[in-house]
Amino acid sequence: MNELRTLAEDGGAVVILDQTRLPHETVFVRLTTLAGVARAIRTMQVRGAPLIGATAAYGVALGLAEGLPLGNILATLAATRPTAVNLHWALRRMESVLENSALAARREVAWNEARAIAREDMEANAAIGRHGLSLIARMRKAVRACGDIDVVNVMTHCNAGRLATVAHGTALAPVYAAHRAGIPLHVWVSETRPRNQGLLTVWELAEAGVPHTLIADNAAGLLLMRGEVDAVIVGADRIAANGDVVNKVGTYLKALAAKAHGVPFYVAAPLSTLDFSCAGGAAVPLEERAAEELGEGSQVAGNVANPAFDVTPAALVTAIISERGCAKPTEIAAWQS
Ligand code: MRU
């Protein structure tokens, strides 16, 4: 697999893979300033909760290298996108490590901490892949026991693959692990209107050689009803203390349809996506994006609402897969320590 890095250091700069140009063009952008990082996150050149967090951490290091005050740096980055808690988690972590370091050492400390956040994201996602692999292996046994079909069919939404993280992905980490382990599988990828992150998922699954099929978002219910899906696996932008899952808009409808048809619904996310300070999904700020994103960029007549995320109640979630293992949404408090 020829993996293009989503985020890499280059001297005193950070290089990102511009996701607004994918899948048509592969363009790398070198970021050297806080403003550049903030713009990259806001315009979704980098996107996906874990990748946003790691990129923001490097943004803090770049801002300090520019001589900017830490408070301004944190406020600028915090204002870029509201929902993915990994961003705010990374900023809090940077703030606490910098508060405890001597002024003269701050630039180096910030750079090292950003590097640690990026490395830990890769490790957490690799562990999610291992835990998810056991689930998929069990699914394969069940699929084989039911007849002569030997392919596990997974449905996913948005892009919670390696492009959304520093490496491996969250929802797709188990898929990649199963593919590497030789388990035959196929992924239904929903388009994910209006920004079509499903096309990013198609791009990276094709790159990895994983069989997949793109569907319109509205086709998901039919496929679940027909028994063509063995499990839904999605990522998350924030998971509240009660196990409610906030993820890309459209996730909730898939969870409802999965429940109606007895299909397990899994959410894969690192611990940096868990927010125990939010009691439930209703407390999570949901990003409203520009009206222009609807209607293929053309002028849309009339009122437009463009909520970018929705809340899937914990009761619809079979289990959450983190680097600690698999747990029912009601049991994630055990991961707090
Ligand atoms: O608006 P985006 O593209 O940043 O939203 C991404 C998602 O909703 C992903 O499903 C989520 O961040 C999990 S990514 C591992």
CSV table of C-alpha atoms and ligand atoms in Angstrom, one decimal:
chain,number,residue,atom,x,y,z
A,1,MET,CA,0.0,0.0,0.0
A,2,ASN,CA,1.5,3.3,-1.1
A,3,GLU,CA,0.4,5.6,1.7
A,4,LEU,CA,0.6,9.3,1.3
A,5,ARG,CA,1.0,10.9,4.7
A,6,THR,CA,-1.9,13.0,6.0
A,7,LEU,CA,0.4,15.0,8.2
A,8,ALA,CA,4.2,15.2,8.3
A,9,GLU,CA,6.9,17.4,9.8
A,10,ASP,CA,9.3,19.1,7.4
A,11,GLY,CA,11.9,21.1,9.3
A,12,GLY,CA,10.1,23.7,11.2
A,13,ALA,CA,6.9,23.3,9.1
A,14,VAL,CA,4.0,20.8,8.8
A,15,VAL,CA,3.0,19.3,5.5
A,16,ILE,CA,-0.6,18.3,5.0
A,17,LEU,CA,-2.4,16.4,2.2
A,18,ASP,CA,-5.0,18.9,1.0
A,19,GLN,CA,-8.3,17.0,1.3
A,20,THR,CA,-10.3,19.6,-0.6
A,21,ARG,CA,-8.4,18.6,-3.8
A,22,LEU,CA,-8.9,14.8,-3.3
A,23,PRO,CA,-9.9,12.5,-4.9
A,24,HIS,CA,-9.1,14.4,-8.2
A,25,GLU,CA,-5.6,15.7,-7.3
A,26,THR,CA,-3.0,14.9,-4.8
A,27,VAL,CA,-1.7,18.2,-3.5
A,28,PHE,CA,0.5,18.7,-0.4
A,29,VAL,CA,0.5,22.1,1.4
A,30,ARG,CA,3.3,23.3,3.6
A,31,LEU,CA,2.1,25.1,6.7
A,32,THR,CA,4.4,27.5,8.5
A,33,THR,CA,2.1,29.8,10.5
A,34,LEU,CA,-0.7,29.6,13.0
A,35,ALA,CA,-3.0,31.4,10.5
A,36,GLY,CA,-2.2,28.8,7.8
A,37,VAL,CA,-3.1,25.9,10.2
A,38,ALA,CA,-6.3,27.7,11.3
A,39,ARG,CA,-7.3,28.2,7.7
A,40,ALA,CA,-6.5,24.6,6.8
A,41,ILE,CA,-8.8,23.3,9.6
A,42,ARG,CA,-11.6,25.8,8.9
A,43,THR,CA,-11.7,25.1,5.2
A,44,MET,CA,-11.4,21.4,5.7
A,45,GLN,CA,-8.0,21.0,3.9
A,46,VAL,CA,-7.5,18.8,7.0
A,47,ARG,CA,-10.6,17.2,8.4
A,48,GLY,CA,-11.7,14.3,10.6
A,49,ALA,CA,-11.6,14.6,14.3
A,50,PRO,CA,-8.3,13.0,15.2
A,51,LEU,CA,-6.4,14.7,12.3
A,52,ILE,CA,-7.9,18.1,13.3
A,53,GLY,CA,-6.6,17.5,16.9
A,54,ALA,CA,-3.0,16.6,15.8
A,55,THR,CA,-2.8,19.4,13.3
A,56,ALA,CA,-4.0,22.0,15.8
A,57,ALA,CA,-1.3,20.8,18.2
A,58,TYR,CA,1.3,21.6,15.5
A,59,GLY,CA,-0.5,24.9,15.0
A,60,VAL,CA,0.3,25.8,18.6
A,61,ALA,CA,3.9,25.0,18.1
A,62,LEU,CA,4.0,27.1,14.9
A,63,GLY,CA,2.2,30.0,16.6
A,64,LEU,CA,4.8,30.0,19.4
A,65,ALA,CA,7.6,30.0,16.9
A,66,GLU,CA,6.0,33.1,15.4
A,67,GLY,CA,6.3,34.7,18.9
A,68,LEU,CA,2.5,34.9,19.4
A,69,PRO,CA,0.9,34.8,22.8
A,70,LEU,CA,-0.3,31.4,23.9
A,71,GLY,CA,-3.8,32.6,24.8
A,72,ASN,CA,-4.3,34.1,21.3
A,73,ILE,CA,-3.0,30.9,19.7
A,74,LEU,CA,-5.4,28.7,21.6
A,75,ALA,CA,-8.4,31.0,21.0
A,76,THR,CA,-7.7,31.2,17.3
A,77,LEU,CA,-7.5,27.4,16.9
A,78,ALA,CA,-10.5,26.7,19.2
A,79,ALA,CA,-12.6,28.9,17.0
A,80,THR,CA,-12.0,26.9,13.8
A,81,ARG,CA,-14.5,24.0,14.2
A,82,PRO,CA,-16.8,23.4,17.2
A,83,THR,CA,-17.9,19.8,17.2
A,84,ALA,CA,-14.8,17.5,17.0
A,85,VAL,CA,-13.7,17.4,20.6
A,86,ASN,CA,-10.2,16.1,19.6
A,87,LEU,CA,-9.4,19.7,18.7
A,88,HIS,CA,-10.3,21.0,22.1
A,89,TRP,CA,-8.7,18.0,23.8
A,90,ALA,CA,-5.4,18.6,22.0
A,91,LEU,CA,-5.5,22.4,22.8
A,92,ARG,CA,-6.1,21.6,26.5
A,93,ARG,CA,-3.2,19.1,26.5
A,94,MET,CA,-0.9,21.6,24.8
A,95,GLU,CA,-1.9,24.3,27.3
A,96,SER,CA,-1.3,22.2,30.3
A,97,VAL,CA,2.1,21.0,29.2
A,98,LEU,CA,3.2,24.6,28.2
A,99,GLU,CA,1.9,26.1,31.5
A,100,ASN,CA,4.3,23.8,33.3
A,101,SER,CA,7.4,24.6,31.2
A,102,ALA,CA,9.9,27.4,31.3
A,103,LEU,CA,9.3,30.2,28.8
A,104,ALA,CA,12.6,29.6,27.1
A,105,ALA,CA,11.8,25.9,26.5
A,106,ARG,CA,8.2,26.4,25.3
A,107,ARG,CA,8.8,26.2,21.5
A,108,GLU,CA,10.6,22.9,21.8
A,109,VAL,CA,8.2,21.5,24.4
A,110,ALA,CA,5.2,22.4,22.1
A,111,TRP,CA,6.8,20.8,19.1
A,112,ASN,CA,7.6,17.6,21.1
A,113,GLU,CA,4.1,17.5,22.5
A,114,ALA,CA,2.5,17.9,19.1
A,115,ARG,CA,4.7,15.0,17.8
A,116,ALA,CA,3.6,12.9,20.8
A,117,ILE,CA,-0.1,13.6,20.1
A,118,ALA,CA,0.4,12.5,16.4
A,119,ARG,CA,2.3,9.4,17.4
A,120,GLU,CA,-0.3,8.4,20.0
A,121,ASP,CA,-3.1,8.8,17.5
A,122,MET,CA,-1.4,6.3,15.2
A,123,GLU,CA,-0.9,3.9,18.1
A,124,ALA,CA,-4.5,4.3,19.3
A,125,ASN,CA,-5.9,3.7,15.8
A,126,ALA,CA,-3.7,0.6,15.3
A,127,ALA,CA,-5.1,-0.8,18.6
A,128,ILE,CA,-8.7,0.0,17.4
A,129,GLY,CA,-7.8,-2.0,14.3
A,130,ARG,CA,-6.8,-5.0,16.3
A,131,HIS,CA,-9.9,-5.0,18.5
A,132,GLY,CA,-12.1,-4.5,15.5
A,133,LEU,CA,-10.4,-7.3,13.7
A,134,SER,CA,-11.6,-9.8,16.4
A,135,LEU,CA,-15.2,-8.5,15.8
A,136,ILE,CA,-15.0,-8.9,12.1
A,137,ALA,CA,-13.5,-12.4,12.4
A,138,ARG,CA,-16.5,-13.4,14.5
A,139,MET,CA,-18.8,-11.8,11.9
A,140,ARG,CA,-17.1,-13.9,9.3
A,141,LYS,CA,-17.9,-17.1,11.2
A,142,ALA,CA,-21.5,-16.1,11.5
A,143,VAL,CA,-21.7,-15.2,7.8
A,144,ARG,CA,-20.2,-18.6,6.8
A,145,ALA,CA,-22.5,-20.5,9.2
A,146,CYS,CA,-25.5,-18.9,7.3
A,147,GLY,CA,-24.7,-20.3,3.9
A,148,ASP,CA,-22.1,-20.3,1.1
A,149,ILE,CA,-21.4,-16.6,1.1
A,150,ASP,CA,-17.9,-15.8,2.5
A,151,VAL,CA,-17.8,-12.1,2.4
A,152,VAL,CA,-18.3,-9.8,5.4
A,153,ASN,CA,-20.3,-6.7,4.3
A,154,VAL,CA,-19.6,-3.6,6.3
A,155,MET,CA,-21.3,-0.2,5.8
A,156,THR,CA,-19.6,3.1,6.7
A,157,HIS,CA,-20.5,6.8,6.6
A,158,CYS,CA,-18.4,9.9,5.9
A,159,ASN,CA,-14.6,9.3,6.0
A,160,ALA,CA,-13.3,7.8,9.2
A,161,GLY,CA,-10.4,6.3,7.5
A,162,ARG,CA,-6.7,7.1,7.5
A,163,LEU,CA,-7.4,10.4,5.8
A,164,ALA,CA,-9.3,11.5,8.9
A,165,THR,CA,-6.4,10.5,11.3
A,166,VAL,CA,-2.7,10.6,11.4
A,167,ALA,CA,-2.7,7.0,10.3
A,168,HIS,CA,-4.8,3.8,10.1
A,169,GLY,CA,-8.3,5.5,10.5
A,170,THR,CA,-10.8,4.7,13.2
A,171,ALA,CA,-13.9,3.1,11.5
A,172,LEU,CA,-11.7,1.8,8.7
A,173,ALA,CA,-8.8,0.5,11.0
A,174,PRO,CA,-10.7,-2.8,11.6
A,175,VAL,CA,-11.5,-3.0,7.9
A,176,TYR,CA,-7.8,-2.6,7.0
A,177,ALA,CA,-6.7,-5.1,9.7
A,178,ALA,CA,-9.3,-7.7,8.4
A,179,HIS,CA,-8.2,-7.1,4.8
A,180,ARG,CA,-4.5,-7.7,5.8
A,181,ALA,CA,-5.6,-10.8,7.7
A,182,GLY,CA,-7.1,-12.2,4.6
A,183,ILE,CA,-10.7,-12.0,5.6
A,184,PRO,CA,-12.8,-11.4,2.5
A,185,LEU,CA,-14.8,-8.2,3.0
A,186,HIS,CA,-16.7,-5.5,1.1
A,187,VAL,CA,-17.5,-2.0,2.2
A,188,TRP,CA,-20.7,0.0,1.4
A,189,VAL,CA,-19.6,3.6,1.3
A,190,SER,CA,-22.3,6.3,1.6
A,191,GLU,CA,-21.7,9.4,-0.4
A,192,THR,CA,-22.1,11.7,2.6
A,193,ARG,CA,-23.8,14.7,1.1
A,194,PRO,CA,-23.2,17.6,1.0
A,195,ARG,CA,-19.4,17.5,1.1
A,196,ASN,CA,-19.0,14.0,-0.2
A,197,GLN,CA,-16.5,12.7,2.3
A,198,GLY,CA,-17.6,9.2,1.0
A,199,LEU,CA,-15.5,9.9,-2.1
A,200,LEU,CA,-12.4,10.2,0.2
A,201,THR,CA,-13.3,6.8,1.6
A,202,VAL,CA,-13.6,5.3,-1.8
A,203,TRP,CA,-10.2,6.8,-2.7
A,204,GLU,CA,-8.4,5.3,0.2
A,205,LEU,CA,-10.1,1.9,0.0
A,206,ALA,CA,-9.2,1.7,-3.6
A,207,GLU,CA,-5.6,2.7,-2.7
A,208,ALA,CA,-5.6,-0.2,-0.2
A,209,GLY,CA,-7.2,-2.7,-2.5
A,210,VAL,CA,-10.3,-3.2,-0.3
A,211,PRO,CA,-13.5,-4.1,-2.3
A,212,HIS,CA,-16.1,-1.4,-1.9
A,213,THR,CA,-19.2,0.2,-3.5
A,214,LEU,CA,-20.3,3.8,-3.4
A,215,ILE,CA,-24.0,4.4,-2.6
A,216,ALA,CA,-26.2,7.4,-2.3
A,217,ASP,CA,-26.9,8.2,1.3
A,218,ASN,CA,-30.6,7.4,0.8
A,219,ALA,CA,-29.8,3.9,-0.3
A,220,ALA,CA,-28.5,2.8,3.1
A,221,GLY,CA,-31.9,1.9,4.5
A,222,LEU,CA,-32.8,-0.4,1.6
A,223,LEU,CA,-29.4,-2.3,1.9
A,224,LEU,CA,-29.9,-2.8,5.6
A,225,MET,CA,-33.5,-4.0,5.0
A,226,ARG,CA,-32.3,-6.5,2.4
A,227,GLY,CA,-29.8,-8.1,4.7
A,228,GLU,CA,-26.9,-6.9,2.6
A,229,VAL,CA,-25.0,-5.4,5.6
A,230,ASP,CA,-23.4,-7.5,8.4
A,231,ALA,CA,-22.4,-4.5,10.5
A,232,VAL,CA,-22.2,-0.7,10.3
A,233,ILE,CA,-19.0,0.9,11.5
A,234,VAL,CA,-18.7,4.6,11.8
A,235,GLY,CA,-16.3,7.1,13.5
A,236,ALA,CA,-17.2,9.9,15.9
A,237,ASP,CA,-16.5,13.5,16.5
A,238,ARG,CA,-17.5,13.4,20.1
A,239,ILE,CA,-18.9,10.7,22.4
A,240,ALA,CA,-20.7,12.0,25.5
A,241,ALA,CA,-20.5,10.5,29.0
A,242,ASN,CA,-23.8,8.6,28.5
A,243,GLY,CA,-22.5,7.1,25.2
A,244,ASP,CA,-24.4,9.3,22.8
A,245,VAL,CA,-22.4,9.6,19.6
A,246,VAL,CA,-22.0,12.8,17.6
A,247,ASN,CA,-20.8,12.2,14.1
A,248,LYS,CA,-21.3,13.4,10.5
A,249,VAL,CA,-24.9,14.2,9.7
A,250,GLY,CA,-26.7,11.1,8.4
A,251,THR,CA,-25.1,8.7,11.0
A,252,TYR,CA,-28.3,8.8,13.1
A,253,LEU,CA,-30.5,7.6,10.2
A,254,LYS,CA,-28.2,4.7,9.5
A,255,ALA,CA,-28.3,3.8,13.2
A,256,LEU,CA,-32.1,3.8,13.2
A,257,ALA,CA,-32.3,1.6,10.1
A,258,ALA,CA,-29.6,-0.7,11.5
A,259,LYS,CA,-31.6,-1.1,14.8
A,260,ALA,CA,-34.8,-1.7,12.8
A,261,HIS,CA,-33.2,-4.6,10.9
A,262,GLY,CA,-31.1,-6.1,13.7
A,263,VAL,CA,-27.8,-5.1,12.2
A,264,PRO,CA,-25.0,-4.3,14.8
A,265,PHE,CA,-23.9,-0.6,14.8
A,266,TYR,CA,-20.4,0.0,16.0
A,267,VAL,CA,-18.6,3.3,16.6
A,268,ALA,CA,-14.8,3.3,16.5
A,269,ALA,CA,-13.0,6.2,18.1
A,270,PRO,CA,-9.9,6.9,20.2
A,271,LEU,CA,-10.2,8.0,23.8
A,272,SER,CA,-9.4,11.6,22.7
A,273,THR,CA,-12.9,11.6,21.1
A,274,LEU,CA,-14.6,10.9,24.5
A,275,ASP,CA,-15.9,13.9,26.3
A,276,PHE,CA,-16.9,13.1,29.8
A,277,SER,CA,-17.7,16.7,30.5
A,278,CYS,CA,-20.7,16.5,28.2
A,279,ALA,CA,-23.5,14.5,30.0
A,280,GLY,CA,-25.3,13.7,26.7
A,281,GLY,CA,-25.4,14.4,23.0
A,282,ALA,CA,-27.7,17.4,23.6
A,283,ALA,CA,-24.8,19.3,25.2
A,284,VAL,CA,-22.5,19.0,22.2
A,285,PRO,CA,-22.3,22.0,19.9
A,286,LEU,CA,-23.2,21.0,16.4
A,287,GLU,CA,-21.6,22.8,13.5
A,288,GLU,CA,-23.8,24.6,11.0
A,289,ARG,CA,-22.0,25.1,7.8
A,290,ALA,CA,-22.5,27.5,4.9
A,291,ALA,CA,-25.6,27.2,2.7
A,292,GLU,CA,-23.4,27.2,-0.4
A,293,GLU,CA,-22.3,23.7,0.4
A,294,LEU,CA,-25.8,22.5,-0.7
A,295,GLY,CA,-26.8,22.6,-4.4
A,296,GLU,CA,-23.4,21.9,-5.8
A,297,GLY,CA,-22.2,25.4,-5.1
A,298,SER,CA,-24.9,27.0,-7.2
A,299,GLN,CA,-27.2,29.7,-5.9
A,300,VAL,CA,-29.9,28.0,-3.9
A,301,ALA,CA,-33.2,29.8,-3.8
A,302,GLY,CA,-35.0,29.9,-0.4
A,303,ASN,CA,-34.0,28.9,3.1
A,304,VAL,CA,-31.2,26.4,3.5
A,305,ALA,CA,-30.1,24.6,6.7
A,306,ASN,CA,-26.8,22.7,6.7
A,307,PRO,CA,-26.2,21.0,10.0
A,308,ALA,CA,-22.9,19.1,9.6
A,309,PHE,CA,-23.3,16.6,12.5
A,310,ASP,CA,-26.1,14.7,14.3
A,311,VAL,CA,-26.5,12.8,17.5
A,312,THR,CA,-27.0,9.0,17.6
A,313,PRO,CA,-28.5,8.1,21.0
A,314,ALA,CA,-26.5,5.5,23.0
A,315,ALA,CA,-29.4,3.1,22.8
A,316,LEU,CA,-28.8,2.6,19.1
A,317,VAL,CA,-25.1,1.8,19.5
A,318,THR,CA,-24.1,-1.8,19.8
A,319,ALA,CA,-20.6,-1.1,21.1
A,320,ILE,CA,-17.8,1.5,21.0
A,321,ILE,CA,-14.4,0.4,19.9
A,322,SER,CA,-11.5,2.3,21.3
A,323,GLU,CA,-7.8,1.5,21.9
A,324,ARG,CA,-8.9,-0.1,25.2
A,325,GLY,CA,-11.2,-2.6,23.5
A,326,CYS,CA,-14.9,-2.9,22.9
A,327,ALA,CA,-17.5,-1.6,25.4
A,328,LYS,CA,-21.2,-1.0,25.5
A,329,PRO,CA,-21.9,2.8,25.4
A,330,THR,CA,-23.2,2.5,29.0
A,331,GLU,CA,-19.8,1.0,30.1
A,332,ILE,CA,-17.4,3.6,28.7
A,333,ALA,CA,-17.1,5.3,32.1
A,334,ALA,CA,-14.5,2.6,32.9
A,335,TRP,CA,-12.2,4.2,30.3
A,336,GLN,CA,-12.2,7.5,32.1
A,337,SER,CA,-9.1,6.6,34.2
B,1,MRU,O1,-16.6,17.3,8.8
B,1,MRU,P1,-15.6,16.3,8.8
B,1,MRU,O2,-15.3,15.7,7.5
B,1,MRU,O3,-14.4,16.7,9.6
B,1,MRU,O4,-16.3,15.1,9.7
B,1,MRU,C1,-15.7,13.9,9.9
B,1,MRU,C2,-16.5,12.9,10.5
B,1,MRU,O5,-17.6,13.2,10.9
B,1,MRU,C3,-15.8,11.6,10.8
B,1,MRU,O6,-16.8,10.6,10.7
B,1,MRU,C4,-15.3,11.7,12.3
B,1,MRU,O7,-14.5,12.8,12.4
B,1,MRU,C5,-14.5,10.5,12.6
B,1,MRU,S1,-13.0,10.6,11.8
B,1,MRU,C6,-12.0,9.4,12.4
